[in-house]
Amino acid sequence: MTIFQVNMKFTNSLTILASALAVVTAAPAPTEIDGITTAPIETRDLNAAQCRRACDKGADAVERFCRLIPEPRIRAACWGAAAAVESPIGLRACTAFCDAFF
């Protein structure tokens, strides 16, 4: 294999890598799940009604809601509410979380 062939393989690999990176880092189109938009963080407008609706739907819905929260401390509290939401007391804790943070 000549230096030219090695250089061409390396260049092709870089081109493929750059193309893949562009696809991976492209912003996804906003969609709506359970009334919550999955738009980029800057354009999300999460509110207490969406949070309480997620609490009513159960742990999976609350977990989806938690993934949309940009602030790490609030997201951590949300995950705690998601873990407890299946019990009646946990449901009250989840709605209290919604009222406190949104």
mmCIF file with all atom_site columns, C-alpha atoms in Angstrom:
data_model
loop_
_atom_site.group_PDB
_atom_site.id
_atom_site.type_symbol
_atom_site.label_atom_id
_atom_site.label_alt_id
_atom_site.label_comp_id
_atom_site.label_asym_id
_atom_site.label_entity_id
_atom_site.label_seq_id
_atom_site.pdbx_PDB_ins_code
_atom_site.Cartn_x
_atom_site.Cartn_y
_atom_site.Cartn_z
_atom_site.occupancy
_atom_site.B_iso_or_equiv
_atom_site.pdbx_formal_charge
_atom_site.auth_seq_id
_atom_site.auth_comp_id
_atom_site.auth_asym_id
_atom_site.auth_atom_id
_atom_site.pdbx_PDB_model_num
ATOM 1   C CA . MET A 1 1   ? 0.000   0.000  0.000  1.00 0.00 ? 1   MET A CA 1
ATOM 2   C CA . THR A 1 2   ? 1.425   3.347  -1.002 1.00 0.00 ? 2   THR A CA 1
ATOM 3   C CA . ILE A 1 3   ? 1.408   6.536  1.021  1.00 0.00 ? 3   ILE A CA 1
ATOM 4   C CA . PHE A 1 4   ? -1.200  7.912  -1.372 1.00 0.00 ? 4   PHE A CA 1
ATOM 5   C CA . GLN A 1 5   ? -3.544  4.975  -0.715 1.00 0.00 ? 5   GLN A CA 1
ATOM 6   C CA . VAL A 1 6   ? -3.101  5.322  3.056  1.00 0.00 ? 6   VAL A CA 1
ATOM 7   C CA . ASN A 1 7   ? -3.785  9.053  2.810  1.00 0.00 ? 7   ASN A CA 1
ATOM 8   C CA . MET A 1 8   ? -6.945  8.432  0.733  1.00 0.00 ? 8   MET A CA 1
ATOM 9   C CA . LYS A 1 9   ? -8.264  5.874  3.271  1.00 0.00 ? 9   LYS A CA 1
ATOM 10  C CA . PHE A 1 10  ? -7.604  8.313  6.111  1.00 0.00 ? 10  PHE A CA 1
ATOM 11  C CA . THR A 1 11  ? -9.310  11.163 4.222  1.00 0.00 ? 11  THR A CA 1
ATOM 12  C CA . ASN A 1 12  ? -12.328 8.972  3.428  1.00 0.00 ? 12  ASN A CA 1
ATOM 13  C CA . SER A 1 13  ? -12.564 7.900  7.080  1.00 0.00 ? 13  SER A CA 1
ATOM 14  C CA . LEU A 1 14  ? -12.517 11.522 8.219  1.00 0.00 ? 14  LEU A CA 1
ATOM 15  C CA . THR A 1 15  ? -15.214 12.425 5.694  1.00 0.00 ? 15  THR A CA 1
ATOM 16  C CA . ILE A 1 16  ? -17.437 9.593  6.897  1.00 0.00 ? 16  ILE A CA 1
ATOM 17  C CA . LEU A 1 17  ? -16.828 10.538 10.534 1.00 0.00 ? 17  LEU A CA 1
ATOM 18  C CA . ALA A 1 18  ? -17.635 14.210 9.869  1.00 0.00 ? 18  ALA A CA 1
ATOM 19  C CA . SER A 1 19  ? -20.848 13.236 8.068  1.00 0.00 ? 19  SER A CA 1
ATOM 20  C CA . ALA A 1 20  ? -21.910 10.955 10.909 1.00 0.00 ? 20  ALA A CA 1
ATOM 21  C CA . LEU A 1 21  ? -21.166 13.661 13.468 1.00 0.00 ? 21  LEU A CA 1
ATOM 22  C CA . ALA A 1 22  ? -23.315 16.136 11.554 1.00 0.00 ? 22  ALA A CA 1
ATOM 23  C CA . VAL A 1 23  ? -26.211 13.686 11.574 1.00 0.00 ? 23  VAL A CA 1
ATOM 24  C CA . VAL A 1 24  ? -25.837 12.873 15.281 1.00 0.00 ? 24  VAL A CA 1
ATOM 25  C CA . THR A 1 25  ? -25.561 16.493 16.422 1.00 0.00 ? 25  THR A CA 1
ATOM 26  C CA . ALA A 1 26  ? -28.420 17.797 14.284 1.00 0.00 ? 26  ALA A CA 1
ATOM 27  C CA . ALA A 1 27  ? -31.324 19.048 16.381 1.00 0.00 ? 27  ALA A CA 1
ATOM 28  C CA . PRO A 1 28  ? -34.319 16.730 16.174 1.00 0.00 ? 28  PRO A CA 1
ATOM 29  C CA . ALA A 1 29  ? -37.624 18.094 14.993 1.00 0.00 ? 29  ALA A CA 1
ATOM 30  C CA . PRO A 1 30  ? -39.896 18.997 17.901 1.00 0.00 ? 30  PRO A CA 1
ATOM 31  C CA . THR A 1 31  ? -42.585 16.448 18.673 1.00 0.00 ? 31  THR A CA 1
ATOM 32  C CA . GLU A 1 32  ? -45.225 16.208 21.355 1.00 0.00 ? 32  GLU A CA 1
ATOM 33  C CA . ILE A 1 33  ? -45.476 13.347 23.865 1.00 0.00 ? 33  ILE A CA 1
ATOM 34  C CA . ASP A 1 34  ? -48.323 13.369 26.389 1.00 0.00 ? 34  ASP A CA 1
ATOM 35  C CA . GLY A 1 35  ? -48.845 17.068 25.750 1.00 0.00 ? 35  GLY A CA 1
ATOM 36  C CA . ILE A 1 36  ? -45.170 17.887 26.415 1.00 0.00 ? 36  ILE A CA 1
ATOM 37  C CA . THR A 1 37  ? -43.013 19.213 23.623 1.00 0.00 ? 37  THR A CA 1
ATOM 38  C CA . THR A 1 38  ? -39.631 17.613 23.005 1.00 0.00 ? 38  THR A CA 1
ATOM 39  C CA . ALA A 1 39  ? -38.298 20.789 21.400 1.00 0.00 ? 39  ALA A CA 1
ATOM 40  C CA . PRO A 1 40  ? -34.766 21.928 22.276 1.00 0.00 ? 40  PRO A CA 1
ATOM 41  C CA . ILE A 1 41  ? -34.349 23.056 25.894 1.00 0.00 ? 41  ILE A CA 1
ATOM 42  C CA . GLU A 1 42  ? -34.268 26.731 24.960 1.00 0.00 ? 42  GLU A CA 1
ATOM 43  C CA . THR A 1 43  ? -37.789 26.581 23.510 1.00 0.00 ? 43  THR A CA 1
ATOM 44  C CA . ARG A 1 44  ? -39.457 24.271 26.051 1.00 0.00 ? 44  ARG A CA 1
ATOM 45  C CA . ASP A 1 45  ? -42.132 25.751 28.222 1.00 0.00 ? 45  ASP A CA 1
ATOM 46  C CA . LEU A 1 46  ? -42.831 23.150 30.903 1.00 0.00 ? 46  LEU A CA 1
ATOM 47  C CA . ASN A 1 47  ? -45.652 23.978 33.280 1.00 0.00 ? 47  ASN A CA 1
ATOM 48  C CA . ALA A 1 48  ? -47.431 22.615 36.346 1.00 0.00 ? 48  ALA A CA 1
ATOM 49  C CA . ALA A 1 49  ? -50.414 21.316 34.357 1.00 0.00 ? 49  ALA A CA 1
ATOM 50  C CA . GLN A 1 50  ? -48.145 19.140 32.189 1.00 0.00 ? 50  GLN A CA 1
ATOM 51  C CA . CYS A 1 51  ? -46.329 17.910 35.281 1.00 0.00 ? 51  CYS A CA 1
ATOM 52  C CA . ARG A 1 52  ? -49.561 17.011 37.122 1.00 0.00 ? 52  ARG A CA 1
ATOM 53  C CA . ARG A 1 53  ? -50.894 15.265 34.004 1.00 0.00 ? 53  ARG A CA 1
ATOM 54  C CA . ALA A 1 54  ? -47.703 13.165 33.946 1.00 0.00 ? 54  ALA A CA 1
ATOM 55  C CA . CYS A 1 55  ? -48.232 12.339 37.648 1.00 0.00 ? 55  CYS A CA 1
ATOM 56  C CA . ASP A 1 56  ? -51.761 11.150 36.885 1.00 0.00 ? 56  ASP A CA 1
ATOM 57  C CA . LYS A 1 57  ? -50.519 8.917  34.039 1.00 0.00 ? 57  LYS A CA 1
ATOM 58  C CA . GLY A 1 58  ? -47.905 7.139  36.168 1.00 0.00 ? 58  GLY A CA 1
ATOM 59  C CA . ALA A 1 59  ? -44.190 6.586  36.541 1.00 0.00 ? 59  ALA A CA 1
ATOM 60  C CA . ASP A 1 60  ? -43.359 6.250  32.825 1.00 0.00 ? 60  ASP A CA 1
ATOM 61  C CA . ALA A 1 61  ? -44.993 9.571  31.996 1.00 0.00 ? 61  ALA A CA 1
ATOM 62  C CA . VAL A 1 62  ? -43.250 11.312 34.908 1.00 0.00 ? 62  VAL A CA 1
ATOM 63  C CA . GLU A 1 63  ? -39.908 9.889  33.806 1.00 0.00 ? 63  GLU A CA 1
ATOM 64  C CA . ARG A 1 64  ? -40.494 11.245 30.282 1.00 0.00 ? 64  ARG A CA 1
ATOM 65  C CA . PHE A 1 65  ? -41.340 14.616 31.812 1.00 0.00 ? 65  PHE A CA 1
ATOM 66  C CA . CYS A 1 66  ? -38.199 14.529 33.993 1.00 0.00 ? 66  CYS A CA 1
ATOM 67  C CA . ARG A 1 67  ? -35.980 13.985 30.949 1.00 0.00 ? 67  ARG A CA 1
ATOM 68  C CA . LEU A 1 68  ? -37.157 17.330 29.576 1.00 0.00 ? 68  LEU A CA 1
ATOM 69  C CA . ILE A 1 69  ? -36.086 19.354 32.625 1.00 0.00 ? 69  ILE A CA 1
ATOM 70  C CA . PRO A 1 70  ? -32.780 21.156 31.940 1.00 0.00 ? 70  PRO A CA 1
ATOM 71  C CA . GLU A 1 71  ? -31.881 22.033 35.565 1.00 0.00 ? 71  GLU A CA 1
ATOM 72  C CA . PRO A 1 72  ? -30.051 19.067 37.189 1.00 0.00 ? 72  PRO A CA 1
ATOM 73  C CA . ARG A 1 73  ? -31.308 19.682 40.753 1.00 0.00 ? 73  ARG A CA 1
ATOM 74  C CA . ILE A 1 74  ? -34.935 19.992 39.689 1.00 0.00 ? 74  ILE A CA 1
ATOM 75  C CA . ARG A 1 75  ? -34.533 16.952 37.413 1.00 0.00 ? 75  ARG A CA 1
ATOM 76  C CA . ALA A 1 76  ? -33.192 14.937 40.373 1.00 0.00 ? 76  ALA A CA 1
ATOM 77  C CA . ALA A 1 77  ? -36.204 15.910 42.499 1.00 0.00 ? 77  ALA A CA 1
ATOM 78  C CA . CYS A 1 78  ? -38.443 14.942 39.580 1.00 0.00 ? 78  CYS A CA 1
ATOM 79  C CA . TRP A 1 79  ? -36.864 11.477 39.412 1.00 0.00 ? 79  TRP A CA 1
ATOM 80  C CA . GLY A 1 80  ? -37.635 11.077 43.111 1.00 0.00 ? 80  GLY A CA 1
ATOM 81  C CA . ALA A 1 81  ? -41.265 11.946 42.431 1.00 0.00 ? 81  ALA A CA 1
ATOM 82  C CA . ALA A 1 82  ? -41.316 9.481  39.521 1.00 0.00 ? 82  ALA A CA 1
ATOM 83  C CA . ALA A 1 83  ? -40.069 6.685  41.771 1.00 0.00 ? 83  ALA A CA 1
ATOM 84  C CA . ALA A 1 84  ? -42.830 7.290  44.306 1.00 0.00 ? 84  ALA A CA 1
ATOM 85  C CA . VAL A 1 85  ? -45.774 8.130  42.058 1.00 0.00 ? 85  VAL A CA 1
ATOM 86  C CA . GLU A 1 86  ? -47.292 4.637  42.035 1.00 0.00 ? 86  GLU A CA 1
ATOM 87  C CA . SER A 1 87  ? -48.570 4.937  45.627 1.00 0.00 ? 87  SER A CA 1
ATOM 88  C CA . PRO A 1 88  ? -51.312 7.338  46.790 1.00 0.00 ? 88  PRO A CA 1
ATOM 89  C CA . ILE A 1 89  ? -48.872 9.239  49.001 1.00 0.00 ? 89  ILE A CA 1
ATOM 90  C CA . GLY A 1 90  ? -46.351 9.293  46.150 1.00 0.00 ? 90  GLY A CA 1
ATOM 91  C CA . LEU A 1 91  ? -48.999 10.752 43.839 1.00 0.00 ? 91  LEU A CA 1
ATOM 92  C CA . ARG A 1 92  ? -49.554 13.572 46.319 1.00 0.00 ? 92  ARG A CA 1
ATOM 93  C CA . ALA A 1 93  ? -45.778 14.062 46.556 1.00 0.00 ? 93  ALA A CA 1
ATOM 94  C CA . CYS A 1 94  ? -45.565 14.201 42.755 1.00 0.00 ? 94  CYS A CA 1
ATOM 95  C CA . THR A 1 95  ? -48.268 16.861 42.478 1.00 0.00 ? 95  THR A CA 1
ATOM 96  C CA . ALA A 1 96  ? -46.603 18.801 45.322 1.00 0.00 ? 96  ALA A CA 1
ATOM 97  C CA . PHE A 1 97  ? -43.355 18.658 43.338 1.00 0.00 ? 97  PHE A CA 1
ATOM 98  C CA . CYS A 1 98  ? -45.191 20.066 40.309 1.00 0.00 ? 98  CYS A CA 1
ATOM 99  C CA . ASP A 1 99  ? -46.682 22.908 42.339 1.00 0.00 ? 99  ASP A CA 1
ATOM 100 C CA . ALA A 1 100 ? -43.357 23.722 43.977 1.00 0.00 ? 100 ALA A CA 1
ATOM 101 C CA . PHE A 1 101 ? -41.200 23.842 40.857 1.00 0.00 ? 101 PHE A CA 1
ATOM 102 C CA . PHE A 1 102 ? -43.551 24.868 38.037 1.00 0.00 ? 102 PHE A CA 1
#
